């Protein structure tokens, strides 16, 4: 694989020596045993393994793409204008998409299970199950720790995750190694004592006087907002191209609409768009992508861009006459680029300009920002 990718022979030889010369000693009951040399697979746990996996996955992706171009392997599309998807690579799994045959569409009665609504009576369930020859079940099985059937009652479907976490916390509390139980005291002093604390104090950050427990609901929203940030930053990713072609073909993510019959993934990402909008700001470059919205107060200036203002030598009078004194002062303090570059969005919650889950979670703790309202200096200007 490395030869086809153009690596030098000396480099390939060094890499192969690192892989083929490894041996593993075994210690059994404190007694060293004979070492053995692995003959299959890459070195698990070695710092070199992730890079070798990337080389193999890149070669596999190339072969699958060439196979799809020859129509040997059929691809799938989320919508008419979506990119073609032949495969998806995960950490330890690979999903291939292809065209099924008629035989593959036949029902496998051994592996099939039928689920009924709670409103369906038992006699009707039995008749349908016997007529189709498919067994029925009311216990939803799990795959990779998640239920196969979610339905409309999502909170009930994922309740087991919260129950497992609660059970682990209870087990830790019973152990003396847990920091809360490291202090011994007379049990008679606290047996009948009930300690009540507000949830907002428990979930408040330690730097603000709280305990620092995470609010699961808000932390989950901060995690989902990370996916929205990736849609903004990496426009060429497969996910960004697929969602854009299906839900916001003629606009960007920040100006997109929910649309009709949205998927659960798109609905979740779109719901946290308001969180990103509260702290996103444009960094002015050439001014081509920054649009002054709803500028109806300037005659014959509909569709005005920042670029038209950046190119002017004397814009102070225009800015002061268009915006309020406070907004005009902020606009005049924006440094203009000495070298031309594109405009880009930055996150004001971090000094690096990159969105982080920590900054998003901190923002959610101190208010509800799940709306699509944006601050526009034109709306606050003096008439």
mmCIF file of C-alpha atoms in Angstrom:
data_model
loop_
_atom_site.group_PDB
_atom_site.id
_atom_site.type_symbol
_atom_site.label_atom_id
_atom_site.label_comp_id
_atom_site.label_asym_id
_atom_site.label_seq_id
_atom_site.Cartn_x
_atom_site.Cartn_y
_atom_site.Cartn_z
ATOM 1 C CA UNK A 1 0.000 0.000 0.000
ATOM 2 C CA UNK A 2 2.785 2.437 0.865
ATOM 3 C CA UNK A 3 4.526 1.617 -2.417
ATOM 4 C CA UNK A 4 1.423 2.534 -4.408
ATOM 5 C CA UNK A 5 1.110 5.764 -2.420
ATOM 6 C CA UNK A 6 4.637 6.811 -3.413
ATOM 7 C CA UNK A 7 6.626 6.278 -0.219
ATOM 8 C CA UNK A 8 10.390 5.806 -0.519
ATOM 9 C CA UNK A 9 11.747 2.262 -0.253
ATOM 10 C CA UNK A 10 13.984 3.156 2.688
ATOM 11 C CA UNK A 11 11.020 4.572 4.594
ATOM 12 C CA UNK A 12 8.917 1.491 3.820
ATOM 13 C CA UNK A 13 11.704 -0.780 5.040
ATOM 14 C CA UNK A 14 11.966 1.136 8.317
ATOM 15 C CA UNK A 15 8.221 0.888 8.896
ATOM 16 C CA UNK A 16 8.139 -2.831 8.105
ATOM 17 C CA UNK A 17 11.026 -3.446 10.500
ATOM 18 C CA UNK A 18 9.041 -1.753 13.246
ATOM 19 C CA UNK A 19 6.101 -4.069 12.562
ATOM 20 C CA UNK A 20 7.820 -7.403 11.895
ATOM 21 C CA UNK A 21 10.433 -7.348 14.670
ATOM 22 C CA UNK A 22 8.024 -6.977 17.556
ATOM 23 C CA UNK A 23 7.596 -9.764 20.114
ATOM 24 C CA UNK A 24 5.409 -10.056 23.217
ATOM 25 C CA UNK A 25 6.643 -11.683 26.454
ATOM 26 C CA UNK A 26 4.070 -13.258 28.749
ATOM 27 C CA UNK A 27 4.184 -13.392 32.538
ATOM 28 C CA UNK A 28 2.036 -16.175 34.012
ATOM 29 C CA UNK A 29 1.658 -16.368 37.800
ATOM 30 C CA UNK A 30 4.723 -14.174 38.204
ATOM 31 C CA UNK A 31 6.891 -16.442 36.047
ATOM 32 C CA UNK A 32 8.174 -15.079 32.680
ATOM 33 C CA UNK A 33 7.275 -17.304 29.762
ATOM 34 C CA UNK A 34 8.596 -17.613 26.246
ATOM 35 C CA UNK A 35 7.993 -14.605 24.003
ATOM 36 C CA UNK A 36 6.025 -14.947 20.778
ATOM 37 C CA UNK A 37 5.835 -12.941 17.552
ATOM 38 C CA UNK A 38 2.388 -11.885 16.252
ATOM 39 C CA UNK A 39 1.716 -12.938 12.678
ATOM 40 C CA UNK A 40 -1.575 -11.143 11.975
ATOM 41 C CA UNK A 41 -2.811 -7.596 12.345
ATOM 42 C CA UNK A 42 -1.064 -4.381 13.267
ATOM 43 C CA UNK A 43 0.479 -3.603 16.606
ATOM 44 C CA UNK A 44 -2.442 -2.808 18.877
ATOM 45 C CA UNK A 45 -1.723 -0.028 21.348
ATOM 46 C CA UNK A 46 1.433 1.074 19.566
ATOM 47 C CA UNK A 47 1.727 4.798 18.686
ATOM 48 C CA UNK A 48 2.471 3.779 15.109
ATOM 49 C CA UNK A 49 -0.753 1.804 14.663
ATOM 50 C CA UNK A 50 -3.173 4.736 14.097
ATOM 51 C CA UNK A 51 -1.077 6.045 11.219
ATOM 52 C CA UNK A 52 -0.872 2.616 9.603
ATOM 53 C CA UNK A 53 -4.639 2.260 9.946
ATOM 54 C CA UNK A 54 -5.028 5.575 8.127
ATOM 55 C CA UNK A 55 -2.856 4.307 5.276
ATOM 56 C CA UNK A 56 -4.937 1.140 4.977
ATOM 57 C CA UNK A 57 -8.249 3.014 5.166
ATOM 58 C CA UNK A 58 -7.092 5.457 2.491
ATOM 59 C CA UNK A 59 -6.238 2.561 0.198
ATOM 60 C CA UNK A 60 -9.575 0.872 0.898
ATOM 61 C CA UNK A 61 -11.464 4.099 0.164
ATOM 62 C CA UNK A 62 -9.637 4.511 -3.137
ATOM 63 C CA UNK A 63 -10.419 0.957 -4.219
ATOM 64 C CA UNK A 64 -14.089 1.361 -3.316
ATOM 65 C CA UNK A 65 -14.291 4.639 -5.213
ATOM 66 C CA UNK A 66 -12.761 3.072 -8.324
ATOM 67 C CA UNK A 67 -15.146 0.136 -8.000
ATOM 68 C CA UNK A 68 -18.150 2.442 -7.866
ATOM 69 C CA UNK A 69 -16.943 4.329 -10.952
ATOM 70 C CA UNK A 70 -16.994 1.033 -12.853
ATOM 71 C CA UNK A 71 -20.550 0.378 -11.575
ATOM 72 C CA UNK A 72 -19.423 -2.801 -9.839
ATOM 73 C CA UNK A 73 -20.489 -1.362 -6.486
ATOM 74 C CA UNK A 74 -23.593 0.834 -6.438
ATOM 75 C CA UNK A 75 -23.715 3.954 -4.284
ATOM 76 C CA UNK A 76 -26.562 5.599 -2.379
ATOM 77 C CA UNK A 77 -27.632 9.234 -2.101
ATOM 78 C CA UNK A 78 -29.572 11.010 0.640
ATOM 79 C CA UNK A 79 -31.240 13.247 -1.953
ATOM 80 C CA UNK A 80 -31.104 13.944 -5.660
ATOM 81 C CA UNK A 81 -28.262 16.483 -5.365
ATOM 82 C CA UNK A 82 -26.429 14.789 -2.498
ATOM 83 C CA UNK A 83 -22.939 13.330 -2.956
ATOM 84 C CA UNK A 84 -22.576 9.651 -3.712
ATOM 85 C CA UNK A 85 -21.866 7.466 -0.680
ATOM 86 C CA UNK A 86 -20.260 4.083 -1.197
ATOM 87 C CA UNK A 87 -18.957 3.399 2.303
ATOM 88 C CA UNK A 88 -18.580 4.818 5.800
ATOM 89 C CA UNK A 89 -15.501 4.149 7.924
ATOM 90 C CA UNK A 90 -15.749 4.101 11.700
ATOM 91 C CA UNK A 91 -13.209 3.437 14.429
ATOM 92 C CA UNK A 92 -13.520 -0.333 14.310
ATOM 93 C CA UNK A 93 -16.162 -0.912 11.658
ATOM 94 C CA UNK A 94 -16.917 -0.302 7.994
ATOM 95 C CA UNK A 95 -20.328 0.031 6.344
ATOM 96 C CA UNK A 96 -20.587 -0.706 2.611
ATOM 97 C CA UNK A 97 -23.556 0.385 0.509
ATOM 98 C CA UNK A 98 -24.662 -1.574 -2.523
ATOM 99 C CA UNK A 99 -27.617 -2.657 -4.594
ATOM 100 C CA UNK A 100 -29.596 -5.516 -3.104
ATOM 101 C CA UNK A 101 -30.925 -8.474 -5.066
ATOM 102 C CA UNK A 102 -34.402 -9.953 -4.923
ATOM 103 C CA UNK A 103 -33.130 -12.789 -2.784
ATOM 104 C CA UNK A 104 -31.670 -10.342 -0.313
ATOM 105 C CA UNK A 105 -35.071 -8.720 0.108
ATOM 106 C CA UNK A 106 -36.668 -11.956 1.273
ATOM 107 C CA UNK A 107 -37.680 -12.133 4.910
ATOM 108 C CA UNK A 108 -35.423 -14.166 7.177
ATOM 109 C CA UNK A 109 -37.943 -15.592 9.628
ATOM 110 C CA UNK A 110 -35.253 -16.732 12.062
ATOM 111 C CA UNK A 111 -33.811 -13.243 12.467
ATOM 112 C CA UNK A 112 -37.041 -11.254 12.141
ATOM 113 C CA UNK A 113 -39.039 -9.918 15.071
ATOM 114 C CA UNK A 114 -42.339 -8.044 15.062
ATOM 115 C CA UNK A 115 -43.157 -5.165 17.404
ATOM 116 C CA UNK A 116 -46.659 -3.924 18.086
ATOM 117 C CA UNK A 117 -48.047 -0.729 19.500
ATOM 118 C CA UNK A 118 -49.300 -0.770 23.069
ATOM 119 C CA UNK A 119 -52.771 0.002 21.692
ATOM 120 C CA UNK A 120 -52.907 -3.338 19.839
ATOM 121 C CA UNK A 121 -54.733 -6.032 21.796
ATOM 122 C CA UNK A 122 -53.112 -9.434 22.359
ATOM 123 C CA UNK A 123 -55.552 -11.377 20.180
ATOM 124 C CA UNK A 124 -54.832 -9.182 17.160
ATOM 125 C CA UNK A 125 -51.098 -9.492 17.782
ATOM 126 C CA UNK A 126 -51.345 -13.283 17.868
ATOM 127 C CA UNK A 127 -53.384 -13.455 14.663
ATOM 128 C CA UNK A 128 -50.974 -11.228 12.719
ATOM 129 C CA UNK A 129 -47.901 -12.990 14.089
ATOM 130 C CA UNK A 130 -49.248 -16.456 13.220
ATOM 131 C CA UNK A 131 -50.407 -15.383 9.766
ATOM 132 C CA UNK A 132 -47.021 -13.850 8.821
ATOM 133 C CA UNK A 133 -44.953 -16.487 10.585
ATOM 134 C CA UNK A 134 -42.852 -13.905 12.450
ATOM 135 C CA UNK A 135 -42.364 -14.046 16.196
ATOM 136 C CA UNK A 136 -43.422 -11.061 18.259
ATOM 137 C CA UNK A 137 -41.558 -9.391 21.084
ATOM 138 C CA UNK A 138 -42.087 -6.528 23.498
ATOM 139 C CA UNK A 139 -38.484 -6.329 24.685
ATOM 140 C CA UNK A 140 -36.463 -3.980 22.520
ATOM 141 C CA UNK A 141 -32.986 -5.332 21.990
ATOM 142 C CA UNK A 142 -29.898 -3.139 22.007
ATOM 143 C CA UNK A 143 -27.026 -2.745 19.589
ATOM 144 C CA UNK A 144 -23.793 -1.145 20.828
ATOM 145 C CA UNK A 145 -25.598 -0.101 23.994
ATOM 146 C CA UNK A 146 -28.419 1.730 22.203
ATOM 147 C CA UNK A 147 -31.972 0.510 21.547
ATOM 148 C CA UNK A 148 -32.852 -0.633 18.039
ATOM 149 C CA UNK A 149 -36.364 0.810 18.307
ATOM 150 C CA UNK A 150 -36.741 4.352 19.635
ATOM 151 C CA UNK A 151 -40.208 5.498 18.604
ATOM 152 C CA UNK A 152 -41.857 8.688 19.811
ATOM 153 C CA UNK A 153 -41.066 8.195 23.505
ATOM 154 C CA UNK A 154 -37.350 8.999 23.247
ATOM 155 C CA UNK A 155 -36.944 9.866 26.911
ATOM 156 C CA UNK A 156 -38.177 6.428 27.952
ATOM 157 C CA UNK A 157 -36.030 4.700 25.314
ATOM 158 C CA UNK A 158 -32.805 6.217 26.680
ATOM 159 C CA UNK A 159 -33.764 6.165 30.351
ATOM 160 C CA UNK A 160 -31.586 3.102 30.900
ATOM 161 C CA UNK A 161 -28.465 5.202 30.290
ATOM 162 C CA UNK A 162 -29.318 7.531 33.156
ATOM 163 C CA UNK A 163 -30.219 4.545 35.338
ATOM 164 C CA UNK A 164 -26.828 2.933 34.695
ATOM 165 C CA UNK A 165 -24.995 6.127 35.609
ATOM 166 C CA UNK A 166 -27.044 6.473 38.780
ATOM 167 C CA UNK A 167 -26.311 2.862 39.718
ATOM 168 C CA UNK A 168 -22.564 3.402 39.277
ATOM 169 C CA UNK A 169 -22.655 6.540 41.400
ATOM 170 C CA UNK A 170 -24.527 4.660 44.127
ATOM 171 C CA UNK A 171 -21.904 1.907 44.043
ATOM 172 C CA UNK A 172 -19.097 4.454 44.364
ATOM 173 C CA UNK A 173 -20.871 6.080 47.293
ATOM 174 C CA UNK A 174 -20.867 2.797 49.219
ATOM 175 C CA UNK A 175 -17.103 2.389 48.832
ATOM 176 C CA UNK A 176 -14.750 4.035 51.309
ATOM 177 C CA UNK A 177 -12.443 4.981 48.438
ATOM 178 C CA UNK A 178 -15.027 7.489 47.226
ATOM 179 C CA UNK A 179 -14.005 10.980 48.366
ATOM 180 C CA UNK A 180 -17.354 11.597 50.044
ATOM 181 C CA UNK A 181 -16.909 8.598 52.344
ATOM 182 C CA UNK A 182 -13.251 9.133 53.196
ATOM 183 C CA UNK A 183 -14.243 11.128 56.277
ATOM 184 C CA UNK A 184 -15.463 9.160 59.281
ATOM 185 C CA UNK A 185 -18.114 10.590 61.555
ATOM 186 C CA UNK A 186 -20.651 9.444 64.095
ATOM 187 C CA UNK A 187 -23.518 7.887 62.144
ATOM 188 C CA UNK A 188 -26.027 9.094 64.726
ATOM 189 C CA UNK A 189 -25.278 12.677 63.708
ATOM 190 C CA UNK A 190 -26.421 12.310 60.133
ATOM 191 C CA UNK A 191 -28.745 9.293 59.982
ATOM 192 C CA UNK A 192 -31.914 11.352 60.149
ATOM 193 C CA UNK A 193 -30.503 14.387 58.414
ATOM 194 C CA UNK A 194 -31.831 15.425 54.996
ATOM 195 C CA UNK A 195 -29.613 17.665 52.876
ATOM 196 C CA UNK A 196 -31.405 19.659 50.178
ATOM 197 C CA UNK A 197 -29.505 21.671 47.585
ATOM 198 C CA UNK A 198 -30.796 23.482 44.540
ATOM 199 C CA UNK A 199 -29.981 21.839 41.228
ATOM 200 C CA UNK A 200 -28.598 25.078 39.802
ATOM 201 C CA UNK A 201 -26.022 25.186 42.613
ATOM 202 C CA UNK A 202 -24.990 21.586 41.982
ATOM 203 C CA UNK A 203 -24.582 22.178 38.243
ATOM 204 C CA UNK A 204 -22.907 25.580 38.559
ATOM 205 C CA UNK A 205 -19.242 25.746 37.597
ATOM 206 C CA UNK A 206 -16.708 25.632 40.416
ATOM 207 C CA UNK A 207 -15.253 28.965 39.378
ATOM 208 C CA UNK A 208 -18.645 30.529 40.105
ATOM 209 C CA UNK A 209 -19.092 28.861 43.493
ATOM 210 C CA UNK A 210 -20.897 25.702 42.378
ATOM 211 C CA UNK A 211 -20.050 22.033 42.740
ATOM 212 C CA UNK A 212 -19.456 21.427 39.041
ATOM 213 C CA UNK A 213 -21.903 18.596 38.330
ATOM 214 C CA UNK A 214 -22.827 18.517 34.677
ATOM 215 C CA UNK A 215 -26.334 19.143 33.507
ATOM 216 C CA UNK A 216 -26.836 16.259 31.067
ATOM 217 C CA UNK A 217 -29.404 18.058 28.931
ATOM 218 C CA UNK A 218 -27.324 21.204 28.441
ATOM 219 C CA UNK A 219 -24.068 19.307 28.033
ATOM 220 C CA UNK A 220 -25.691 17.235 25.298
ATOM 221 C CA UNK A 221 -26.728 20.449 23.518
ATOM 222 C CA UNK A 222 -23.163 21.734 23.739
ATOM 223 C CA UNK A 223 -21.929 18.500 22.164
ATOM 224 C CA UNK A 224 -24.451 18.758 19.329
ATOM 225 C CA UNK A 225 -23.406 22.375 18.741
ATOM 226 C CA UNK A 226 -19.926 21.038 17.996
ATOM 227 C CA UNK A 227 -21.405 19.244 14.983
ATOM 228 C CA UNK A 228 -22.980 22.503 13.856
ATOM 229 C CA UNK A 229 -19.612 24.229 14.145
ATOM 230 C CA UNK A 230 -18.090 21.547 11.938
ATOM 231 C CA UNK A 231 -20.740 22.227 9.304
ATOM 232 C CA UNK A 232 -19.572 25.846 9.285
ATOM 233 C CA UNK A 233 -15.843 25.170 9.341
ATOM 234 C CA UNK A 234 -15.549 22.126 7.084
ATOM 235 C CA UNK A 235 -17.829 22.777 4.138
ATOM 236 C CA UNK A 236 -16.212 20.022 2.066
ATOM 237 C CA UNK A 237 -16.902 17.221 4.534
ATOM 238 C CA UNK A 238 -19.277 14.460 3.510
ATOM 239 C CA UNK A 239 -21.749 15.348 6.264
ATOM 240 C CA UNK A 240 -21.789 19.050 5.370
ATOM 241 C CA UNK A 241 -22.313 18.357 1.667
ATOM 242 C CA UNK A 242 -25.067 15.816 2.335
ATOM 243 C CA UNK A 243 -27.033 18.040 4.723
ATOM 244 C CA UNK A 244 -26.636 21.092 2.495
ATOM 245 C CA UNK A 245 -27.917 19.266 -0.577
ATOM 246 C CA UNK A 246 -30.898 17.902 1.325
ATOM 247 C CA UNK A 247 -31.977 20.745 3.630
ATOM 248 C CA UNK A 248 -30.367 24.100 2.700
ATOM 249 C CA UNK A 249 -29.243 23.951 -0.903
ATOM 250 C CA UNK A 250 -29.535 27.698 -1.555
ATOM 251 C CA UNK A 251 -28.263 28.990 1.800
ATOM 252 C CA UNK A 252 -25.658 28.317 4.434
ATOM 253 C CA UNK A 253 -26.216 26.514 7.721
ATOM 254 C CA UNK A 254 -26.730 29.666 9.800
ATOM 255 C CA UNK A 255 -29.505 30.911 7.490
ATOM 256 C CA UNK A 256 -31.100 27.510 6.900
ATOM 257 C CA UNK A 257 -34.674 26.491 7.660
ATOM 258 C CA UNK A 258 -35.821 23.319 9.354
ATOM 259 C CA UNK A 259 -37.729 22.184 6.254
ATOM 260 C CA UNK A 260 -40.405 19.559 5.804
ATOM 261 C CA UNK A 261 -40.005 16.076 7.279
ATOM 262 C CA UNK A 262 -36.516 16.665 8.712
ATOM 263 C CA UNK A 263 -34.464 13.762 9.984
ATOM 264 C CA UNK A 264 -33.707 13.370 13.676
ATOM 265 C CA UNK A 265 -30.050 14.260 13.025
ATOM 266 C CA UNK A 266 -30.817 17.474 11.148
ATOM 267 C CA UNK A 267 -33.504 18.487 13.635
ATOM 268 C CA UNK A 268 -31.069 18.082 16.534
ATOM 269 C CA UNK A 269 -28.248 20.059 14.890
ATOM 270 C CA UNK A 270 -30.596 22.780 13.648
ATOM 271 C CA UNK A 271 -32.074 23.204 17.142
ATOM 272 C CA UNK A 272 -28.743 24.403 18.595
ATOM 273 C CA UNK A 273 -28.084 26.897 15.815
ATOM 274 C CA UNK A 274 -29.192 29.695 18.127
ATOM 275 C CA UNK A 275 -26.409 28.833 20.574
ATOM 276 C CA UNK A 276 -23.788 29.332 17.871
ATOM 277 C CA UNK A 277 -25.339 32.572 16.658
ATOM 278 C CA UNK A 278 -25.001 34.206 20.077
ATOM 279 C CA UNK A 279 -21.199 34.073 20.018
ATOM 280 C CA UNK A 280 -20.294 33.917 16.323
ATOM 281 C CA UNK A 281 -18.790 36.986 14.696
ATOM 282 C CA UNK A 282 -17.308 37.717 11.302
ATOM 283 C CA UNK A 283 -13.630 38.496 10.974
ATOM 284 C CA UNK A 284 -13.348 41.014 8.165
ATOM 285 C CA UNK A 285 -11.059 40.095 5.299
ATOM 286 C CA UNK A 286 -11.963 41.190 1.796
ATOM 287 C CA UNK A 287 -15.578 41.842 2.795
ATOM 288 C CA UNK A 288 -17.133 39.751 0.042
ATOM 289 C CA UNK A 289 -19.030 37.347 2.276
ATOM 290 C CA UNK A 290 -20.270 39.765 4.949
ATOM 291 C CA UNK A 291 -23.690 41.186 4.191
ATOM 292 C CA UNK A 292 -25.345 44.127 5.936
ATOM 293 C CA UNK A 293 -28.834 42.753 6.499
ATOM 294 C CA UNK A 294 -32.053 44.811 6.283
ATOM 295 C CA UNK A 295 -30.234 48.033 5.407
ATOM 296 C CA UNK A 296 -33.439 49.759 4.354
ATOM 297 C CA UNK A 297 -32.399 53.156 5.763
ATOM 298 C CA UNK A 298 -29.702 53.756 3.117
ATOM 299 C CA UNK A 299 -31.164 54.889 -0.243
ATOM 300 C CA UNK A 300 -30.216 52.732 -3.257
ATOM 301 C CA UNK A 301 -28.044 50.475 -1.093
ATOM 302 C CA UNK A 302 -30.072 47.280 -0.989
ATOM 303 C CA UNK A 303 -27.782 44.268 -0.910
ATOM 304 C CA UNK A 304 -24.840 46.325 0.350
ATOM 305 C CA UNK A 305 -21.696 44.327 1.217
ATOM 306 C CA UNK A 306 -18.877 45.178 3.588
ATOM 307 C CA UNK A 307 -16.559 45.008 0.575
ATOM 308 C CA UNK A 308 -18.030 48.244 -0.765
ATOM 309 C CA UNK A 309 -17.190 49.993 2.501
ATOM 310 C CA UNK A 310 -13.744 48.433 2.892
ATOM 311 C CA UNK A 311 -12.607 49.673 -0.522
ATOM 312 C CA UNK A 312 -13.466 53.280 0.279
ATOM 313 C CA UNK A 313 -10.696 55.499 1.599
ATOM 314 C CA UNK A 314 -12.844 57.760 3.752
ATOM 315 C CA UNK A 315 -15.688 55.783 5.312
ATOM 316 C CA UNK A 316 -15.785 57.393 8.735
ATOM 317 C CA UNK A 317 -18.509 59.871 7.766
ATOM 318 C CA UNK A 318 -20.618 57.115 6.167
ATOM 319 C CA UNK A 319 -20.360 54.876 9.225
ATOM 320 C CA UNK A 320 -21.138 57.650 11.710
ATOM 321 C CA UNK A 321 -24.173 58.756 9.692
ATOM 322 C CA UNK A 322 -25.496 55.200 9.296
ATOM 323 C CA UNK A 323 -24.982 53.682 12.744
ATOM 324 C CA UNK A 324 -25.404 54.870 16.303
ATOM 325 C CA UNK A 325 -22.449 56.470 18.077
ATOM 326 C CA UNK A 326 -21.706 53.346 20.120
ATOM 327 C CA UNK A 327 -21.972 50.969 17.158
ATOM 328 C CA UNK A 328 -19.997 53.295 14.892
ATOM 329 C CA UNK A 329 -17.163 53.411 17.418
ATOM 330 C CA UNK A 330 -17.040 49.594 17.535
ATOM 331 C CA UNK A 331 -17.066 49.336 13.733
ATOM 332 C CA UNK A 332 -14.231 51.862 13.348
ATOM 333 C CA UNK A 333 -12.119 49.838 15.783
ATOM 334 C CA UNK A 334 -12.244 46.743 13.548
ATOM 335 C CA UNK A 335 -8.760 46.299 12.035
ATOM 336 C CA UNK A 336 -8.712 45.870 8.271
ATOM 337 C CA UNK A 337 -6.530 43.203 6.697
ATOM 338 C CA UNK A 338 -3.279 44.373 5.131
ATOM 339 C CA UNK A 339 -3.217 41.343 2.835
ATOM 340 C CA UNK A 340 -6.381 40.113 1.092
ATOM 341 C CA UNK A 341 -8.004 37.021 2.577
ATOM 342 C CA UNK A 342 -11.507 35.616 2.815
ATOM 343 C CA UNK A 343 -13.908 36.524 5.577
ATOM 344 C CA UNK A 344 -14.342 33.849 8.219
ATOM 345 C CA UNK A 345 -16.465 33.178 11.271
ATOM 346 C CA UNK A 346 -14.927 33.047 14.738
ATOM 347 C CA UNK A 347 -16.265 31.952 18.127
ATOM 348 C CA UNK A 348 -15.991 34.726 20.704
ATOM 349 C CA UNK A 349 -16.093 32.320 23.631
ATOM 350 C CA UNK A 350 -12.479 31.217 23.083
ATOM 351 C CA UNK A 351 -9.303 33.178 22.382
ATOM 352 C CA UNK A 352 -8.475 30.804 19.530
ATOM 353 C CA UNK A 353 -11.762 31.529 17.752
ATOM 354 C CA UNK A 354 -12.673 27.827 17.728
ATOM 355 C CA UNK A 355 -15.875 26.566 19.307
ATOM 356 C CA UNK A 356 -15.352 24.224 22.245
ATOM 357 C CA UNK A 357 -17.859 22.142 24.161
ATOM 358 C CA UNK A 358 -16.698 23.722 27.413
ATOM 359 C CA UNK A 359 -17.415 27.282 26.271
ATOM 360 C CA UNK A 360 -20.770 26.263 24.788
ATOM 361 C CA UNK A 361 -21.771 24.488 27.988
ATOM 362 C CA UNK A 362 -20.734 27.483 30.084
ATOM 363 C CA UNK A 363 -22.881 29.710 27.881
ATOM 364 C CA UNK A 364 -25.902 27.430 28.229
ATOM 365 C CA UNK A 365 -25.651 27.411 32.019
ATOM 366 C CA UNK A 366 -26.320 31.137 32.236
ATOM 367 C CA UNK A 367 -29.326 31.489 29.956
ATOM 368 C CA UNK A 368 -31.436 29.948 27.219
ATOM 369 C CA UNK A 369 -29.959 30.799 23.827
ATOM 370 C CA UNK A 370 -31.867 28.324 21.673
ATOM 371 C CA UNK A 371 -33.418 30.917 19.378
ATOM 372 C CA UNK A 372 -32.639 32.443 16.046
ATOM 373 C CA UNK A 373 -32.418 36.072 17.141
ATOM 374 C CA UNK A 374 -29.263 37.871 16.092
ATOM 375 C CA UNK A 375 -27.998 41.269 17.140
ATOM 376 C CA UNK A 376 -28.062 43.694 14.243
ATOM 377 C CA UNK A 377 -26.515 47.133 14.775
ATOM 378 C CA UNK A 378 -28.718 48.616 12.055
ATOM 379 C CA UNK A 379 -31.831 47.904 14.111
ATOM 380 C CA UNK A 380 -30.362 49.945 16.992
ATOM 381 C CA UNK A 381 -29.146 52.908 15.006
ATOM 382 C CA UNK A 382 -30.544 56.366 15.472
ATOM 383 C CA UNK A 383 -33.015 57.625 12.881
#
